[in-house]
Coordinates of C-alpha atoms in Angstrom, one line a residue:
Chain C
M1 CA 62.8 -20.7 -23.5
N2 CA 66.2 -21.1 -25.2
F3 CA 68.6 -19.9 -22.6
H4 CA 71.7 -21.0 -24.5
A5 CA 70.6 -18.6 -27.2
I6 CA 70.1 -15.7 -24.9
R7 CA 73.6 -16.3 -23.4
S8 CA 75.1 -16.6 -26.8
I9 CA 73.6 -13.3 -28.1
Y10 CA 74.2 -11.4 -25.0
M11 CA 78.0 -12.6 -25.0
F12 CA 78.2 -11.8 -28.6
E13 CA 77.1 -8.3 -28.1
I14 CA 79.2 -7.8 -25.0
N15 CA 82.2 -8.9 -26.8
R16 CA 81.5 -6.5 -29.6
T17 CA 81.5 -3.8 -27.0
L18 CA 84.7 -5.0 -25.4
R19 CA 86.4 -5.1 -28.9
T20 CA 85.5 -1.3 -29.1
L21 CA 86.2 -0.4 -25.5
F22 CA 87.9 2.8 -26.1
Q23 CA 85.1 4.1 -28.4
S24 CA 82.4 2.6 -26.2
I25 CA 83.5 4.0 -22.8
A26 CA 86.4 6.5 -23.2
S27 CA 84.5 8.8 -25.5
P28 CA 81.3 9.3 -23.6
V29 CA 83.3 9.7 -20.5
L30 CA 85.5 12.2 -22.2
S31 CA 82.5 14.3 -23.5
T32 CA 80.8 14.3 -20.3
S33 CA 84.0 15.5 -18.5
L34 CA 84.0 18.4 -20.9
Y35 CA 80.4 19.3 -20.0
F36 CA 81.4 19.3 -16.4
I37 CA 84.3 21.4 -17.0
V38 CA 82.6 23.9 -19.1
F39 CA 79.0 23.9 -17.5
G40 CA 79.8 22.6 -14.1
S41 CA 83.0 24.5 -13.2
A42 CA 83.5 27.4 -15.6
I43 CA 79.9 28.7 -15.9
G44 CA 78.3 26.8 -13.0
G45 CA 80.6 28.8 -10.6
R46 CA 78.7 32.1 -11.8
M47 CA 75.2 30.5 -11.4
A48 CA 72.9 30.6 -8.4
T49 CA 71.7 27.2 -6.9
I50 CA 68.6 25.7 -8.1
D51 CA 66.3 24.5 -5.4
G52 CA 69.3 24.5 -3.1
V53 CA 71.4 22.4 -5.3
S54 CA 74.7 23.9 -6.8
Y55 CA 74.5 24.2 -10.5
G56 CA 77.3 21.8 -11.0
A57 CA 75.5 19.1 -8.9
F58 CA 72.2 20.0 -10.6
I59 CA 73.3 19.0 -14.0
V60 CA 74.7 15.6 -13.0
P61 CA 71.6 13.6 -13.4
G62 CA 70.8 15.3 -16.8
L63 CA 74.3 14.7 -18.2
I64 CA 74.1 11.1 -17.3
L65 CA 70.7 10.7 -18.9
L66 CA 72.0 12.5 -22.0
T67 CA 74.7 9.9 -22.4
I68 CA 72.3 6.9 -21.5
L69 CA 69.7 8.0 -24.0
T70 CA 71.9 8.6 -27.1
E71 CA 74.3 5.6 -26.2
S72 CA 71.4 3.2 -25.6
V73 CA 69.6 4.1 -28.9
S74 CA 72.9 3.9 -30.8
N75 CA 74.2 0.7 -29.3
A76 CA 70.9 -1.3 -29.5
S77 CA 70.1 0.0 -33.0
F78 CA 73.6 -0.8 -34.2
G79 CA 73.5 -4.2 -32.6
I80 CA 70.4 -5.4 -34.7
Y81 CA 71.1 -3.2 -37.8
L82 CA 74.7 -4.6 -38.2
P83 CA 73.6 -8.2 -38.9
R84 CA 70.8 -7.0 -41.2
F85 CA 73.4 -4.9 -43.1
T86 CA 76.1 -7.7 -43.4
G87 CA 73.4 -10.4 -44.0
T88 CA 74.4 -12.6 -40.9
I89 CA 70.8 -12.0 -39.7
Y90 CA 69.9 -15.2 -41.6
E91 CA 71.3 -17.2 -38.7
L92 CA 69.2 -15.5 -36.2
L93 CA 66.1 -16.0 -38.3
S94 CA 66.7 -19.6 -38.9
A95 CA 67.3 -20.2 -35.2
P96 CA 64.9 -21.7 -32.8
V97 CA 64.4 -18.4 -31.0
S98 CA 61.5 -16.1 -30.4
V99 CA 61.2 -12.4 -29.8
V100 CA 61.9 -13.0 -26.0
E101 CA 65.4 -14.5 -26.6
V102 CA 66.3 -11.9 -29.2
L103 CA 65.3 -9.1 -26.9
C104 CA 67.0 -10.6 -23.9
G105 CA 70.1 -11.0 -25.8
Y106 CA 70.4 -7.8 -27.9
V107 CA 68.3 -5.3 -25.5
G108 CA 69.8 -6.9 -22.5
A109 CA 73.5 -6.4 -23.7
A110 CA 72.9 -2.9 -24.9
A111 CA 71.2 -1.9 -21.6
T112 CA 74.0 -3.5 -19.6
K113 CA 76.5 -1.4 -21.4
S114 CA 74.5 1.6 -20.9
I115 CA 73.9 1.2 -17.1
V116 CA 77.6 0.5 -16.7
L117 CA 78.3 3.5 -18.7
G118 CA 76.0 5.6 -16.5
L119 CA 77.8 4.4 -13.4
I120 CA 81.1 5.3 -14.8
I121 CA 80.0 8.7 -15.7
L122 CA 78.5 9.1 -12.2
A123 CA 82.0 8.3 -10.7
T124 CA 83.5 10.7 -13.1
A125 CA 81.0 13.4 -12.1
R126 CA 82.0 12.9 -8.4
L127 CA 85.6 14.0 -9.4
F128 CA 84.3 17.4 -10.5
V129 CA 81.5 18.2 -8.1
S130 CA 80.3 16.9 -4.9
F131 CA 76.7 15.6 -4.3
D132 CA 74.9 13.1 -2.3
I133 CA 72.1 10.7 -3.7
A134 CA 68.8 10.9 -1.9
H135 CA 67.3 7.7 -3.2
P136 CA 70.1 5.3 -4.5
I137 CA 67.8 2.5 -5.1
W138 CA 65.4 4.6 -7.0
M139 CA 68.3 6.1 -8.9
I140 CA 69.6 2.6 -10.0
G141 CA 65.9 1.7 -10.8
F142 CA 65.3 4.8 -12.9
L143 CA 68.7 4.4 -14.6
A144 CA 68.0 0.6 -15.5
L145 CA 64.4 1.5 -16.7
T146 CA 65.6 4.2 -18.9
A147 CA 68.4 2.3 -20.3
V148 CA 66.1 -0.7 -21.1
T149 CA 63.4 1.6 -22.6
F150 CA 65.6 3.5 -25.0
C151 CA 67.5 0.3 -25.9
L152 CA 64.0 -1.2 -26.9
F153 CA 63.6 2.1 -28.9
G154 CA 67.0 1.6 -30.4
F155 CA 66.2 -1.9 -31.4
I156 CA 63.1 -0.7 -33.4
L157 CA 65.3 1.9 -35.1
G158 CA 67.7 -0.8 -36.0
V159 CA 65.0 -2.8 -37.5
W160 CA 63.4 0.1 -39.3
A161 CA 66.5 1.8 -40.7
D162 CA 67.5 1.0 -44.2
G163 CA 70.9 2.9 -44.1
F164 CA 73.6 4.1 -41.7
E165 CA 72.2 7.6 -42.1
K166 CA 68.8 6.9 -40.7
L167 CA 70.6 5.0 -37.9
Q168 CA 72.5 8.1 -36.8
I169 CA 70.0 10.7 -37.6
V170 CA 67.5 9.6 -35.0
P171 CA 69.9 9.9 -32.0
L172 CA 71.5 13.1 -33.3
M173 CA 68.5 15.0 -34.6
I174 CA 65.6 13.8 -32.2
I175 CA 67.1 12.3 -28.9
S176 CA 69.8 14.9 -28.5
P177 CA 67.6 18.0 -29.0
L178 CA 64.9 16.5 -26.9
T179 CA 67.3 15.8 -24.1
F180 CA 68.7 19.3 -24.1
L181 CA 65.4 20.8 -24.2
G182 CA 64.2 18.3 -21.5
G183 CA 65.7 20.0 -18.7
T184 CA 69.1 18.5 -18.6
F185 CA 70.8 21.8 -17.9
Y186 CA 67.9 23.6 -16.2
S187 CA 64.8 23.3 -14.3
I188 CA 61.7 23.6 -16.6
D189 CA 60.2 25.9 -13.9
M190 CA 62.9 28.4 -15.3
L191 CA 61.0 28.5 -18.6
P192 CA 58.3 31.1 -19.2
P193 CA 54.7 29.9 -18.8
P194 CA 53.9 28.9 -22.6
W195 CA 57.2 27.1 -23.1
R196 CA 56.7 25.3 -19.8
T197 CA 53.6 23.8 -21.2
V198 CA 55.4 22.9 -24.5
A199 CA 58.0 21.2 -22.5
L200 CA 55.7 18.9 -20.8
F201 CA 55.0 17.1 -24.1
N202 CA 58.7 16.3 -24.4
P203 CA 58.9 12.7 -22.9
I204 CA 62.5 13.3 -21.8
V205 CA 61.3 15.9 -19.4
Y206 CA 59.7 13.1 -17.3
L207 CA 62.9 11.0 -17.3
V208 CA 65.2 13.7 -16.3
N209 CA 62.7 14.8 -13.6
G210 CA 62.3 11.5 -12.1
F211 CA 66.1 10.8 -12.3
R212 CA 66.8 14.1 -10.7
W213 CA 64.3 13.4 -8.0
A214 CA 66.3 10.2 -7.1
F215 CA 69.3 12.3 -6.6
Y216 CA 68.2 15.4 -4.7
D217 CA 64.6 14.9 -3.9
I218 CA 63.4 17.8 -6.0
A219 CA 61.0 17.5 -8.9
D220 CA 59.3 19.7 -11.4
V221 CA 56.6 17.1 -11.9
A222 CA 55.3 14.5 -9.7
V223 CA 57.6 11.4 -9.5
G224 CA 54.8 9.1 -9.9
V225 CA 54.0 10.8 -13.3
S226 CA 57.6 10.5 -14.4
L227 CA 57.6 6.8 -13.6
A228 CA 54.3 6.1 -15.2
M229 CA 55.3 8.0 -18.5
T230 CA 58.5 6.0 -18.7
L231 CA 56.6 2.6 -18.1
V232 CA 54.2 3.8 -20.9
F233 CA 57.0 4.3 -23.3
L234 CA 58.4 1.0 -22.4
V235 CA 55.2 -0.9 -23.1
V236 CA 54.7 0.9 -26.3
C237 CA 58.2 -0.2 -27.4
V238 CA 57.6 -3.8 -26.4
C239 CA 54.2 -3.7 -28.4
V240 CA 55.9 -2.5 -31.4
I241 CA 58.8 -5.1 -31.3
A242 CA 56.1 -7.9 -30.7
W243 CA 54.4 -6.7 -33.9
I244 CA 57.6 -6.6 -35.7
F245 CA 58.3 -10.2 -35.0
K246 CA 54.6 -11.3 -35.5
T247 CA 54.6 -9.6 -39.1
G248 CA 58.3 -10.1 -39.9
Y249 CA 58.5 -6.5 -40.8
R250 CA 61.9 -5.8 -42.4
L251 CA 63.2 -9.1 -41.0
R252 CA 61.4 -11.9 -42.9
T253 CA 60.2 -11.4 -46.5
Chain W
M1 CA 61.4 -44.8 -47.7
E2 CA 60.9 -42.5 -44.7
S3 CA 60.6 -38.8 -45.5
I4 CA 62.3 -36.1 -43.3
V5 CA 61.0 -33.0 -45.0
A6 CA 57.5 -32.8 -46.3
V7 CA 56.4 -29.7 -48.3
S8 CA 52.7 -29.6 -49.1
N9 CA 51.0 -27.0 -51.3
L10 CA 53.5 -24.4 -50.4
E11 CA 52.8 -21.1 -52.0
K12 CA 54.8 -17.8 -51.9
T13 CA 54.0 -14.5 -53.2
Y14 CA 56.1 -11.6 -52.5
A15 CA 54.7 -8.2 -51.6
S16 CA 55.5 -7.1 -55.0
G17 CA 53.0 -9.5 -56.3
F18 CA 55.7 -12.0 -57.7
R19 CA 54.7 -15.6 -57.3
A20 CA 58.0 -17.1 -56.4
L21 CA 56.4 -20.6 -55.4
K22 CA 53.4 -22.1 -56.9
S23 CA 51.9 -24.9 -54.9
I24 CA 55.1 -26.8 -54.1
N25 CA 54.8 -30.5 -53.1
L26 CA 58.0 -32.2 -52.2
E27 CA 59.3 -35.0 -50.1
I28 CA 62.8 -35.3 -49.1
R29 CA 63.8 -38.7 -48.0
K30 CA 65.8 -39.4 -44.8
G31 CA 69.5 -39.7 -45.3
E32 CA 69.6 -38.8 -49.0
I33 CA 71.5 -36.3 -50.9
F34 CA 68.8 -34.3 -52.9
A35 CA 69.9 -31.8 -55.5
L36 CA 67.5 -28.9 -56.4
L37 CA 68.3 -27.7 -59.8
G38 CA 66.7 -24.6 -61.6
P39 CA 67.7 -21.6 -63.5
N40 CA 68.5 -18.2 -61.8
G41 CA 65.1 -17.0 -60.1
A42 CA 63.3 -20.3 -60.4
G43 CA 62.5 -20.2 -56.7
K44 CA 65.3 -22.5 -55.1
T45 CA 66.5 -19.9 -52.5
T46 CA 62.9 -19.0 -51.7
L47 CA 62.0 -22.7 -51.1
I48 CA 64.9 -23.0 -48.8
G49 CA 64.1 -19.8 -47.2
V50 CA 60.7 -21.0 -46.3
I51 CA 61.9 -24.3 -44.9
C52 CA 64.6 -22.5 -42.8
G53 CA 62.3 -19.8 -41.4
L54 CA 63.8 -16.8 -43.4
V55 CA 60.8 -16.4 -45.7
R56 CA 57.0 -16.5 -44.6
P57 CA 55.0 -18.7 -46.8
T58 CA 51.9 -17.3 -48.2
A59 CA 50.1 -20.8 -47.9
G60 CA 50.9 -24.5 -47.3
T61 CA 52.8 -26.4 -44.7
V62 CA 56.3 -27.7 -44.2
V63 CA 57.0 -30.6 -41.7
A64 CA 60.7 -31.0 -40.9
D65 CA 61.7 -34.1 -38.9
G66 CA 58.1 -34.5 -37.6
H67 CA 57.7 -30.7 -36.6
D68 CA 55.6 -28.3 -38.4
I69 CA 57.9 -25.4 -39.3
S70 CA 55.6 -22.6 -38.1
K71 CA 53.6 -24.2 -35.3
D72 CA 56.4 -26.1 -33.7
Y73 CA 59.3 -23.9 -35.2
R74 CA 61.7 -24.4 -32.2
A75 CA 62.0 -28.2 -32.7
A76 CA 61.8 -27.9 -36.4
R77 CA 64.7 -25.3 -36.6
A78 CA 66.9 -27.0 -34.0
T79 CA 67.2 -30.1 -36.5
I80 CA 68.1 -27.8 -39.6
G81 CA 71.4 -26.4 -40.6
L82 CA 71.6 -23.8 -43.3
V83 CA 74.6 -22.6 -45.4
P84 CA 73.4 -19.5 -47.3
Q85 CA 74.4 -18.7 -50.7
E86 CA 76.0 -15.4 -49.7
T87 CA 79.2 -15.3 -47.5
A88 CA 77.8 -13.2 -44.9
T89 CA 80.0 -13.5 -41.7
D90 CA 80.9 -11.4 -38.7
M91 CA 84.2 -10.0 -40.0
F92 CA 85.7 -9.1 -36.7
E93 CA 84.7 -12.5 -35.0
K94 CA 87.1 -15.3 -34.5
V95 CA 86.4 -18.6 -36.2
W96 CA 86.0 -20.5 -33.0
D97 CA 83.9 -17.8 -31.3
T98 CA 81.6 -17.6 -34.3
V99 CA 81.1 -21.3 -34.6
S100 CA 80.4 -21.7 -30.9
F101 CA 78.0 -18.9 -31.0
S102 CA 76.0 -20.8 -33.7
R103 CA 75.8 -23.8 -31.4
G104 CA 74.4 -21.8 -28.6
L105 CA 72.0 -19.8 -30.7
F106 CA 70.4 -23.0 -31.7
G107 CA 69.9 -24.0 -28.2
F108 CA 72.8 -26.4 -27.5
P109 CA 75.2 -26.4 -24.6
P110 CA 78.8 -25.7 -25.3
D111 CA 80.7 -28.8 -26.7
P112 CA 84.2 -27.8 -27.4
A113 CA 85.0 -31.4 -28.7
H114 CA 82.2 -31.2 -31.2
I115 CA 83.3 -27.8 -32.4
E116 CA 87.0 -29.1 -32.6
R117 CA 85.6 -31.9 -34.7
V118 CA 83.8 -29.9 -37.2
L119 CA 86.7 -27.3 -37.6
R120 CA 89.1 -30.3 -38.2
D121 CA 86.8 -31.9 -40.8
L122 CA 86.7 -28.7 -42.7
S123 CA 90.6 -28.0 -42.3
L124 CA 89.8 -24.9 -40.3
W125 CA 91.5 -26.0 -37.1
D126 CA 94.5 -24.1 -37.8
K127 CA 92.5 -21.0 -38.4
R128 CA 90.5 -21.2 -35.3
D129 CA 92.0 -18.0 -33.7
S130 CA 92.0 -16.1 -36.9
K131 CA 89.5 -13.2 -37.4
I132 CA 87.2 -14.0 -40.2
A133 CA 88.1 -10.9 -42.2
A134 CA 91.7 -12.3 -42.5
L135 CA 90.3 -15.6 -44.1
S136 CA 90.2 -16.2 -48.0
G137 CA 86.8 -16.5 -49.7
G138 CA 87.0 -20.3 -49.7
M139 CA 87.8 -20.4 -46.0
K140 CA 84.9 -18.1 -45.2
R141 CA 82.5 -20.5 -47.0
R142 CA 84.0 -23.3 -44.8
V143 CA 83.2 -21.2 -41.7
L144 CA 79.7 -21.0 -42.8
I145 CA 79.4 -24.8 -43.2
A146 CA 81.1 -25.0 -39.8
K147 CA 78.4 -22.7 -38.3
A148 CA 75.6 -24.9 -39.9
L149 CA 77.1 -28.0 -38.4
A150 CA 77.8 -26.7 -34.9
H151 CA 74.4 -27.7 -33.6
E152 CA 74.6 -31.2 -35.1
P153 CA 71.6 -30.7 -37.6
R154 CA 69.9 -33.8 -39.0
I155 CA 68.9 -31.9 -42.2
L156 CA 71.5 -29.8 -44.0
F157 CA 70.7 -27.2 -46.6
L158 CA 73.5 -26.0 -48.8
D159 CA 72.4 -23.1 -51.1
E160 CA 74.9 -23.0 -53.9
P161 CA 77.8 -24.4 -51.8
T162 CA 80.4 -24.3 -54.4
A163 CA 79.6 -21.2 -56.4
G164 CA 82.8 -19.3 -57.0
V165 CA 84.8 -21.9 -55.2
D166 CA 88.1 -23.4 -56.6
V167 CA 88.2 -27.0 -57.7
E168 CA 90.1 -28.3 -54.8
L169 CA 87.7 -26.9 -52.2
R170 CA 84.9 -28.2 -54.3
R171 CA 86.2 -31.8 -54.1
D172 CA 86.7 -31.2 -50.5
M173 CA 83.2 -30.1 -49.9
W174 CA 81.9 -33.1 -51.8
A175 CA 84.0 -35.4 -49.7
M176 CA 82.6 -33.7 -46.6
V177 CA 79.0 -34.0 -47.9
R178 CA 79.4 -37.7 -48.4
R179 CA 80.8 -38.1 -44.9
L180 CA 77.8 -36.3 -43.5
R181 CA 75.6 -38.5 -45.2
E182 CA 77.4 -41.6 -43.9
Q183 CA 76.5 -40.2 -40.4
G184 CA 72.9 -40.1 -41.4
V185 CA 72.5 -36.3 -42.1
T186 CA 69.9 -35.5 -44.9
I187 CA 71.5 -33.1 -47.4
I188 CA 69.6 -30.8 -49.7
L189 CA 71.7 -28.7 -52.1
T190 CA 71.0 -26.2 -54.7
T191 CA 73.4 -25.8 -57.5
H192 CA 74.2 -24.2 -60.8
Y193 CA 76.9 -26.8 -61.5
I194 CA 75.1 -29.8 -62.9
E195 CA 78.1 -31.7 -62.7
E196 CA 77.8 -31.4 -58.9
A197 CA 74.5 -32.8 -58.8
E198 CA 75.6 -35.5 -61.3
E199 CA 78.5 -36.4 -58.9
M200 CA 76.7 -36.2 -55.7
A201 CA 72.9 -36.4 -55.7
D202 CA 70.8 -39.6 -55.1
R203 CA 67.8 -37.7 -56.3
I204 CA 67.3 -34.6 -58.5
G205 CA 64.4 -32.2 -58.3
V206 CA 64.1 -29.6 -61.0
I207 CA 62.3 -26.3 -60.2
N208 CA 61.5 -23.7 -62.8
K209 CA 59.3 -20.5 -62.5
G210 CA 58.3 -21.7 -59.0
E211 CA 57.1 -25.1 -59.8
I212 CA 58.7 -28.5 -59.3
I213 CA 58.6 -29.9 -62.7
L214 CA 60.3 -33.2 -62.0
V215 CA 61.7 -35.3 -59.1
E216 CA 63.4 -38.4 -59.9
E217 CA 66.2 -40.7 -58.9
K218 CA 69.4 -39.5 -60.6
Q219 CA 70.2 -42.8 -62.2
A220 CA 66.7 -43.3 -63.4
L221 CA 66.6 -39.9 -64.7
M222 CA 69.7 -40.2 -66.8
R223 CA 68.6 -43.5 -67.9
R224 CA 65.3 -42.2 -68.9
L225 CA 66.2 -39.0 -70.5
G226 CA 69.9 -39.7 -71.3
K227 CA 70.9 -39.9 -75.0
T228 CA 73.7 -41.8 -76.6
K229 CA 75.1 -40.2 -79.7
V230 CA 77.6 -42.2 -81.9
T231 CA 79.2 -40.4 -84.8
I232 CA 80.9 -42.5 -87.3
G233 CA 83.2 -41.0 -89.9
L234 CA 83.3 -43.1 -93.2
K235 CA 86.3 -43.4 -95.5
Q236 CA 84.2 -43.4 -98.7
P237 CA 80.8 -41.6 -99.0
I238 CA 77.7 -43.8 -99.1
A239 CA 74.4 -43.0 -100.9
S240 CA 72.0 -44.1 -98.1
P241 CA 72.3 -45.1 -94.5
P242 CA 72.3 -48.8 -94.0
A243 CA 69.4 -50.6 -92.6
A244 CA 68.9 -49.0 -89.2
A245 CA 69.5 -51.0 -86.0
R246 CA 66.8 -51.5 -83.7
G247 CA 64.8 -48.4 -82.7
A248 CA 67.8 -46.3 -83.5
Q249 CA 67.8 -42.9 -85.4
L250 CA 70.3 -42.9 -88.0
A251 CA 71.3 -40.0 -90.0
L252 CA 73.6 -39.6 -92.9
S253 CA 75.4 -36.2 -93.5
P254 CA 74.8 -34.6 -96.9
D255 CA 78.2 -35.5 -98.1
G256 CA 77.6 -39.0 -97.3
L257 CA 80.7 -39.3 -95.0
T258 CA 79.4 -39.1 -91.6
L259 CA 76.8 -41.2 -89.9
T260 CA 75.1 -40.1 -86.7
F261 CA 73.5 -42.7 -84.6
T262 CA 71.3 -41.5 -81.7
Q263 CA 69.7 -43.7 -79.2
S264 CA 67.6 -42.4 -76.5
G265 CA 65.7 -43.8 -73.5
E266 CA 66.2 -46.6 -71.1
G267 CA 69.2 -48.8 -71.6
A268 CA 70.7 -46.5 -74.3
D269 CA 74.1 -48.0 -75.3
E270 CA 73.4 -51.2 -73.2
D271 CA 71.4 -53.1 -75.7
G272 CA 74.2 -53.3 -78.3
G273 CA 72.7 -51.1 -80.9
V274 CA 75.9 -49.5 -81.7
A275 CA 77.5 -52.9 -82.2
E276 CA 74.7 -54.1 -84.4
L277 CA 75.2 -51.0 -86.7
L278 CA 78.9 -51.6 -86.9
K279 CA 78.4 -55.3 -87.8
Q280 CA 76.0 -54.0 -90.5
L281 CA 78.5 -51.6 -91.9
A282 CA 81.3 -54.2 -91.9
A283 CA 78.8 -56.6 -93.8
D284 CA 78.0 -54.0 -96.3
G285 CA 81.8 -53.4 -97.0
V286 CA 81.7 -49.8 -95.6
D287 CA 85.1 -48.8 -94.1
F288 CA 85.2 -46.2 -91.3
K289 CA 88.0 -44.1 -90.1
S290 CA 86.7 -42.6 -86.8
I291 CA 84.2 -43.4 -84.3
N292 CA 83.0 -41.0 -81.4
T293 CA 80.5 -41.8 -78.6
E294 CA 78.9 -39.1 -76.5
R295 CA 76.6 -39.8 -73.5
S296 CA 74.3 -36.9 -72.7
S297 CA 75.1 -35.3 -69.2
L298 CA 72.6 -34.2 -66.8
E299 CA 73.2 -30.8 -68.1
D300 CA 71.8 -31.6 -71.4
I301 CA 68.7 -33.2 -69.7
F302 CA 68.3 -30.2 -67.5
V303 CA 68.5 -27.8 -70.5
D304 CA 66.1 -30.0 -72.5
L305 CA 63.6 -29.9 -69.5
V306 CA 63.8 -26.3 -68.4
G307 CA 63.8 -25.3 -72.2
N308 CA 60.6 -27.2 -72.9
V309 CA 58.6 -25.5 -70.2
P310 CA 56.4 -22.7 -71.7

């Protein structure tokens, strides 16, 4: 195990984030604040409570996840795509590192950023609405698990993409719609029966559900199922990445 | 002499079906400067890519400093430094940071004293806090070399190190390569500038169409394949060339005014063939007005070699 390499890659990525601090932190915080103002305060005030939770508080976990998912995918994909694009990847490929060091470095840094971002948004949300967290340890656990999983997914995207367009299109056209339709702003119980079944095929539903349970102890589907689905997705991502490194797909000719 | 890189039966066929390397066998000796010459697309960069881990070989083995590059890739790669052909750099990083990053990536603990030495050697010390984007092309190339030297490699690959570099920087790099050799680093360079190989290399390998067609000591190569051509301009035309000097090829121009004397092979211009000829001319009473001697360069040898391969 090459710990110096992990530290180098990790710090390189963290420094890249710090260089673009405003874009990295300020813009997601700003957009989340706008959601709270519009949905939480303006519209939410006219809405009934859901399972005994005020609407403003109800959307907090979903909104945090919305940011975590899109930011995790963008950051992790960009982190590995950028060296591929500029050609500096030659150094990583010629270095005495395996998939383990590469993942710990790139995915670890991207996930760290996502988790910090999630906590900042949580603190921001607290300024707009009041809420209590029922299971704080589980909340952090789900946050970390989701961040790591989607950073792994982002890493795959960054290896697969052969242009900036593909890099942006996946978070924009796939992750965002799935998150919006995954119960970020509503409980899937509010959907008519056929749509409720359709929604269960959306993996984001399980993430939002588990995360919301950690906050308010309410859930549309069993929390165990949420946890299992997230872990399955994580394992699938790890297997795909292991395959990428084994075959050299899009990395080594 | 002890070998430090051993390439055996190395094959590379790309997904397109293009056979870039055809059963390459090559031994690089410890501590030498080895120049790999070849026209564009000959397989130089592919060969270096395989040894450094960028390209997956189709068949064959490579052992670097006693470590198999695929089975024992960590140990093998830790001893190798690579300066790639293209100047791919992290534009927004600072020089010091990017060089330190390289050291860590290769598994070495931080050593600011070593990084300082490398940067000073490459005249980058004043630029250590500059962003790479702000550096000139030549300076960026120095940064790539500094990154490759950050982990104190025993084997250094320089892929076209001086392509598009001005004369001064080229001289600097040559000096640096010699210094590294003195420190015991083995250097393998590919180049288009044959003058570079001529100036620097201990041994020369020529690769063409994926095959190594020749590996030889530079001196021996130049002796064996070098030619000496002496052109003598005569004051008065003569009807036929004088009795030829030993083994020499002598040609007379149609107007009878120019004698061309070509001697090839080992010891050309050392065994006094030219002197014999001049004495002969003097004895025959032939007066001459000019004499011009050309010794073939490695470039001529190279063009002959590559041109002769079907």
